[in-house]
Tab-separated table of C-alpha atoms in Angstrom:
chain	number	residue	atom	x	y	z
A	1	UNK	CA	0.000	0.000	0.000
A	2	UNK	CA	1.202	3.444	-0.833
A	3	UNK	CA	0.384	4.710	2.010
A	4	UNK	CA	3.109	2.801	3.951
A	5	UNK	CA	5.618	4.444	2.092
A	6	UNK	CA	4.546	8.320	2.423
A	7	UNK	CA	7.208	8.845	5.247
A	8	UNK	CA	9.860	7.915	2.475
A	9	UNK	CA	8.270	9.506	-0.037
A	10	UNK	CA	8.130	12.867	1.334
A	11	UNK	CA	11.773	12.086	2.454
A	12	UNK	CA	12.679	11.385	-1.270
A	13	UNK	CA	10.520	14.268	-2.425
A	14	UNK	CA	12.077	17.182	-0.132
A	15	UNK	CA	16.001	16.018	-0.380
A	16	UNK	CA	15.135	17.493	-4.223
A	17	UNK	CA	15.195	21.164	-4.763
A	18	UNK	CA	11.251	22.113	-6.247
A	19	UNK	CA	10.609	22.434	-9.813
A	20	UNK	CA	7.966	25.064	-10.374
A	21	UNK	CA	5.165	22.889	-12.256
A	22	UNK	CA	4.368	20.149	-14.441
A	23	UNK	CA	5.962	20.629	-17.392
A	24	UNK	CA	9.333	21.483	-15.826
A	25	UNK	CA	9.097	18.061	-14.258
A	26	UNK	CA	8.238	16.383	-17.298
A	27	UNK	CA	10.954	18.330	-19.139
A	28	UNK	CA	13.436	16.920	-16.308
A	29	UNK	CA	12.329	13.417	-17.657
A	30	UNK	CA	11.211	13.319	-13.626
A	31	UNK	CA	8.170	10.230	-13.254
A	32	UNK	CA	5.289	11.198	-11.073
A	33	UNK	CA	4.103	7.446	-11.134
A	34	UNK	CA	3.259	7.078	-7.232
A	35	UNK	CA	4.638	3.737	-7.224
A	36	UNK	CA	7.753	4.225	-9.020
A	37	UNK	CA	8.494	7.341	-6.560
A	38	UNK	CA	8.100	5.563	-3.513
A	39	UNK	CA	10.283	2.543	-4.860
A	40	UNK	CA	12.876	5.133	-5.307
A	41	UNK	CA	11.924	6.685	-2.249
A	42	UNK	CA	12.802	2.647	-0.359
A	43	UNK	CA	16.137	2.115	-1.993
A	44	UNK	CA	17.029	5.944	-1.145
A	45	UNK	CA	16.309	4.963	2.561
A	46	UNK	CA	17.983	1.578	2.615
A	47	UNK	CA	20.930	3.479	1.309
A	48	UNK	CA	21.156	5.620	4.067
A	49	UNK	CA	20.610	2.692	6.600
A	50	UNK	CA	23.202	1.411	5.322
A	51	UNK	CA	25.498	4.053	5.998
A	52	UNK	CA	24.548	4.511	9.170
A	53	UNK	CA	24.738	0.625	9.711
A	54	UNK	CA	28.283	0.883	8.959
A	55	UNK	CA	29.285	3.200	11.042
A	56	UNK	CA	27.760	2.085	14.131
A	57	UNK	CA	30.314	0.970	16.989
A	58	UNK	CA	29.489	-2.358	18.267
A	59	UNK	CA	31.311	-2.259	21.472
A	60	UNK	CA	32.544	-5.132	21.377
A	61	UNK	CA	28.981	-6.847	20.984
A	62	UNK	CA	28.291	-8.521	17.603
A	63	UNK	CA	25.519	-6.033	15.576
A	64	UNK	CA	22.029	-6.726	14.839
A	65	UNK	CA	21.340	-8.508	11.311
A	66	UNK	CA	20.780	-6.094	8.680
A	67	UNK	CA	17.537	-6.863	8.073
A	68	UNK	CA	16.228	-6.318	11.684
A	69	UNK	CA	18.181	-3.030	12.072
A	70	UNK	CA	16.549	-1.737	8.948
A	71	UNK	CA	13.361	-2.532	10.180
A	72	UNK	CA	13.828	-1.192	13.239
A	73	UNK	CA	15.446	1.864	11.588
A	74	UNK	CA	12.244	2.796	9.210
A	75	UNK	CA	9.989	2.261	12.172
A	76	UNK	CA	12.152	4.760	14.544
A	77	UNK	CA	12.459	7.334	11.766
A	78	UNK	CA	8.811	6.590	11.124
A	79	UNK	CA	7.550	7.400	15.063
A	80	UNK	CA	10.234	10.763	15.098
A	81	UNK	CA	8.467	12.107	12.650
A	82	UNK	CA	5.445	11.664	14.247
A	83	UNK	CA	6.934	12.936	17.639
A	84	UNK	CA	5.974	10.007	19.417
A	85	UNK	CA	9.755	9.728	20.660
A	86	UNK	CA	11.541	11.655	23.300
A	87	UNK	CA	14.605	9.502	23.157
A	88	UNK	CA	17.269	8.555	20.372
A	89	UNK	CA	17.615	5.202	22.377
A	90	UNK	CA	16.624	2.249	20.119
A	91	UNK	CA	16.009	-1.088	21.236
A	92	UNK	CA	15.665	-3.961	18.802
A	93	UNK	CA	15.021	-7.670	20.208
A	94	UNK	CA	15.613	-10.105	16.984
A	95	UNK	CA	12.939	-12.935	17.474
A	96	UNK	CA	14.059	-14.551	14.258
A	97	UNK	CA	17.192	-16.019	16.816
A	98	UNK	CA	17.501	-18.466	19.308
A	99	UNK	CA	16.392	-18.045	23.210
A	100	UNK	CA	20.002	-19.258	23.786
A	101	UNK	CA	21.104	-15.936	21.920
A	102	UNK	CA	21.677	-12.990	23.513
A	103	UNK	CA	18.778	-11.281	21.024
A	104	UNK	CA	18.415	-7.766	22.343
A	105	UNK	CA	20.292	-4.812	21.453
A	106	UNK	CA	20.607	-1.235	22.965
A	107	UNK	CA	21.474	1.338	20.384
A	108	UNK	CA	22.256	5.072	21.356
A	109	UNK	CA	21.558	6.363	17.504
A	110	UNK	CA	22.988	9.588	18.691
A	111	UNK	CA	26.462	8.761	19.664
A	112	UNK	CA	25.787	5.460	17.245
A	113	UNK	CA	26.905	3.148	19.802
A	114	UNK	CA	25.935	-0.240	21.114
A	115	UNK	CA	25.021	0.122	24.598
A	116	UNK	CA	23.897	-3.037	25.486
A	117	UNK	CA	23.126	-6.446	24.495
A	118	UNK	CA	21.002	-9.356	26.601
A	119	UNK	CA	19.224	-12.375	26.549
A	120	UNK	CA	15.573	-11.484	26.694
A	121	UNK	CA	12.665	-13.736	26.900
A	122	UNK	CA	9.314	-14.289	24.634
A	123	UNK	CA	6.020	-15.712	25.574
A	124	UNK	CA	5.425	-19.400	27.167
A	125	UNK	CA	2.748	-19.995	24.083
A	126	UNK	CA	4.933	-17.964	21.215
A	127	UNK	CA	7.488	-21.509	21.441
A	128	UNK	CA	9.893	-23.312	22.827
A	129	UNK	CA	13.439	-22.635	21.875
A	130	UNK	CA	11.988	-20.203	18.892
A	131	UNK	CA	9.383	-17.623	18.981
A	132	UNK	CA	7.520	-18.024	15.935
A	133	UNK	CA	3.505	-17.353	17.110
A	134	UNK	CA	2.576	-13.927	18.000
A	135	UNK	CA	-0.494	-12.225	19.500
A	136	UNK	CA	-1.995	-9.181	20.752
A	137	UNK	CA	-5.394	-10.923	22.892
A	138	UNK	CA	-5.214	-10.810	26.374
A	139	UNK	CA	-4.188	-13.861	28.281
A	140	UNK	CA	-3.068	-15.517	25.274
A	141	UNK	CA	0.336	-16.030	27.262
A	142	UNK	CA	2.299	-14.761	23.347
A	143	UNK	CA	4.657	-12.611	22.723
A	144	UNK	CA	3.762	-9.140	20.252
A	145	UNK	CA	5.539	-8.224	17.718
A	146	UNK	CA	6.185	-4.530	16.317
A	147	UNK	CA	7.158	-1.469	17.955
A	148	UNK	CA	6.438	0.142	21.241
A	149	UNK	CA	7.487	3.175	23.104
A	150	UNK	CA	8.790	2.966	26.637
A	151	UNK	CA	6.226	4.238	29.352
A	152	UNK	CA	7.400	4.688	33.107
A	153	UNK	CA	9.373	2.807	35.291
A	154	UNK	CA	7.531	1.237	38.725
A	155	UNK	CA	8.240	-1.579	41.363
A	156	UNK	CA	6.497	-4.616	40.831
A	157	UNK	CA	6.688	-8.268	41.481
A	158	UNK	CA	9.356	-8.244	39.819
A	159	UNK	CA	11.193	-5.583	41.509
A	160	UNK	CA	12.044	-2.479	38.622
A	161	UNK	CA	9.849	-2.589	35.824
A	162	UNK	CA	8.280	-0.751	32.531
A	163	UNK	CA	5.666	0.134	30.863
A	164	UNK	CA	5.354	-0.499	26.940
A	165	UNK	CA	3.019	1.234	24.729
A	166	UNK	CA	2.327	-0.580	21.557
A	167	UNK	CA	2.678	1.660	18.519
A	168	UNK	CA	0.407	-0.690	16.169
A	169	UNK	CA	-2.909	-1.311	16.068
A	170	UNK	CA	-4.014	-4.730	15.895
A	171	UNK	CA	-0.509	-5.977	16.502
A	172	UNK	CA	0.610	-4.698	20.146
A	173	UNK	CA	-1.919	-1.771	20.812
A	174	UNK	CA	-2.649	-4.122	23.957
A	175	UNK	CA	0.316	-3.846	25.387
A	176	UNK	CA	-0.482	-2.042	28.585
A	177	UNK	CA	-4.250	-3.298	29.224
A	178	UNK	CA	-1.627	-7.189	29.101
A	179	UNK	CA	0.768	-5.756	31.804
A	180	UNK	CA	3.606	-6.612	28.788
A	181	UNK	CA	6.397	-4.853	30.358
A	182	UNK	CA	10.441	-5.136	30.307
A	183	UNK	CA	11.230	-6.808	33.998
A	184	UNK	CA	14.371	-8.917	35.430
A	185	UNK	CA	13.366	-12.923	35.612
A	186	UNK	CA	15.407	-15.503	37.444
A	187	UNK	CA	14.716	-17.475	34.558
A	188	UNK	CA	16.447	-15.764	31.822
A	189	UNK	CA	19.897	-16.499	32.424
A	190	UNK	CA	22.424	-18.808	31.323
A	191	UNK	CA	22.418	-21.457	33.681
A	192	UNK	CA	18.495	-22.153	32.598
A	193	UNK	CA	19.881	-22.375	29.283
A	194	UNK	CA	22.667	-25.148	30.379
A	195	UNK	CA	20.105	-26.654	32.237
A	196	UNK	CA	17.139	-26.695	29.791
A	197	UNK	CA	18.599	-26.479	26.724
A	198	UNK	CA	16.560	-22.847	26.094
A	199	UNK	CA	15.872	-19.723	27.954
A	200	UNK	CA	12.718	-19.736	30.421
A	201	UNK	CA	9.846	-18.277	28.759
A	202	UNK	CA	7.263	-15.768	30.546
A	203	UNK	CA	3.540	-14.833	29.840
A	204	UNK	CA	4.215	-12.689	27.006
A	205	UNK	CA	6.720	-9.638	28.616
A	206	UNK	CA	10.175	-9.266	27.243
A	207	UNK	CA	11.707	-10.124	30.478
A	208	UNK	CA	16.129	-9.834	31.104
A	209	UNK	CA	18.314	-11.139	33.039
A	210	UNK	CA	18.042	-9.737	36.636
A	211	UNK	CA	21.844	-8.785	36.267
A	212	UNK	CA	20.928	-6.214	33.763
A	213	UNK	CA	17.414	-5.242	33.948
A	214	UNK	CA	18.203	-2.022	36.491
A	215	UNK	CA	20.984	-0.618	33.835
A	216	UNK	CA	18.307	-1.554	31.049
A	217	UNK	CA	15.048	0.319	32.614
A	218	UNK	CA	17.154	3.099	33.241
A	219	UNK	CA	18.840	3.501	29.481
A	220	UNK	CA	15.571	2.846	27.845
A	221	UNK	CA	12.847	4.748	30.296
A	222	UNK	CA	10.518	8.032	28.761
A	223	UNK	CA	9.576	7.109	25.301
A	224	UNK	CA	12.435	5.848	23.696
A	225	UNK	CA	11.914	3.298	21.013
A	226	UNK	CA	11.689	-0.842	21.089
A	227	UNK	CA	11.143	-2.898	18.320
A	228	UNK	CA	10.265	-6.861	18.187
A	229	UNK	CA	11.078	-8.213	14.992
A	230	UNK	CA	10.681	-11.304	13.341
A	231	UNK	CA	11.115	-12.476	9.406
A	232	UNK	CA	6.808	-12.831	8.970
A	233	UNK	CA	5.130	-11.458	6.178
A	234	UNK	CA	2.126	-11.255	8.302
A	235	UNK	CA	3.461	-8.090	10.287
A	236	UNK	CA	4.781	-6.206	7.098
A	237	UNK	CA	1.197	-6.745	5.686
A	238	UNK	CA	-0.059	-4.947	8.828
A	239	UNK	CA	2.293	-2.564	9.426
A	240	UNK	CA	1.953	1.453	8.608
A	241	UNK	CA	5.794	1.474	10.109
A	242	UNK	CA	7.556	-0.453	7.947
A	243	UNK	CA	7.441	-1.845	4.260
């Protein structure tokens, strides 16, 4: 849908100094086929994800794939625009991997550093060793996919917590009213892994490793940006974030 792509367009459109009407556009041999702009409009942005994929420092931590940075990149442009962000902290959590993977990344895009990396958690009914079922109902015990802006921090049964705001309708807009929240769990560590072959799973949250989740609340708190990605072409059909 075209629609999806009007963030890049008007990206594309304004990084081009105005011609004063039609004809001067059609003189410039210039196509104002809606389709065709936006397609130029993509591989203009994926050109400058890459750059600033290259230049990121990984602090000594491995980088996110590619593919789930530019996701994650389109969406965070995507909800700066819309002012929805007071933070340049983005957090992506790569579903596509392996519970026994440290799958969570902290990225300061203003100093264009990696922060932070962790084992997280998905939901006891998303799957075992791989999370690959996703839901927004309530008690459906699944992990959501998309992106979500960090609320405020509280103490709750699980000591330090937060609040996530889902950022998509019909794919995590339930976020709060399910109490999915970032919190430390005694079973995301790596001694459940060596014991059970796979991180502990929880009832839908993103939970960390208690080790980390203080340093983690407090990097991430006041509406910076977190996304959850995984490889489905069921989320890209949904999304108005990404394309």
């Amino acid at each position: 849908m075209i629609y999806r792509f009007l963030p890049l367009i008007l990206l594309f459109i304004f990084s081009f100094k105005p011609l004063n009407n039609l004809e001067q556009i059609k003189q410039k041999g210039i196509s104002t086929d809606p389709e065709l702009i936006a397609a130029n409009a993509k591989t203009s942005f994926i050109t400058k994800c890459k750059s600033v994929y290259s230049i990121i420092d990984a602090n000594g931590y491995s980088l996110p794939s590619f593919e789930s940075f530019l996701a994650a990149f389109e969406g965070y442009e995507n909800l700066k625009l819309q002012g929805k962000l007071d933070s340049e902290i983005l957090t992506i959590i790569d579903f596509s991997l392996s519970s026994v993977h440290e799958r969570m990344w902290v990225v300061d895009m203003k100093t264009q550093k990696v922060l932070l990396r962790s084992l997280v958690s998905h939901g006891k009914n998303s799957g075992l060793e791989f999370a690959t079922n996703f839901s927004n109902e309530n008690e459906s015990y699944k992990s959501s996919l998309g992106f979500y802006v960090t609320g405020e921090s509280y103490n709750g049964k699980h000591g330090l917590s937060l609040r996530l705001d889902g950022m998509e309708f019909g794919i995590n807009h339930n976020a709060r009213a399910r109490a999915v929240v970032i919190h430390g769990a005694d079973y995301v560590s790596k001694s459940f892994i060596k014991n059970h072959g796979r991180l502990g799973r929880s009832q839908g949250c993103p939970a960390v490793p208690y080790e980390v989740h203080k340093e983690l609340i407090e990097t991430i708190k006041g509406k910076s940006c977190v996304f959850i990605y995984h490889p489905t072409r069921a989320y890209v059909s949904k999304s108005k974030l990404v394309s």
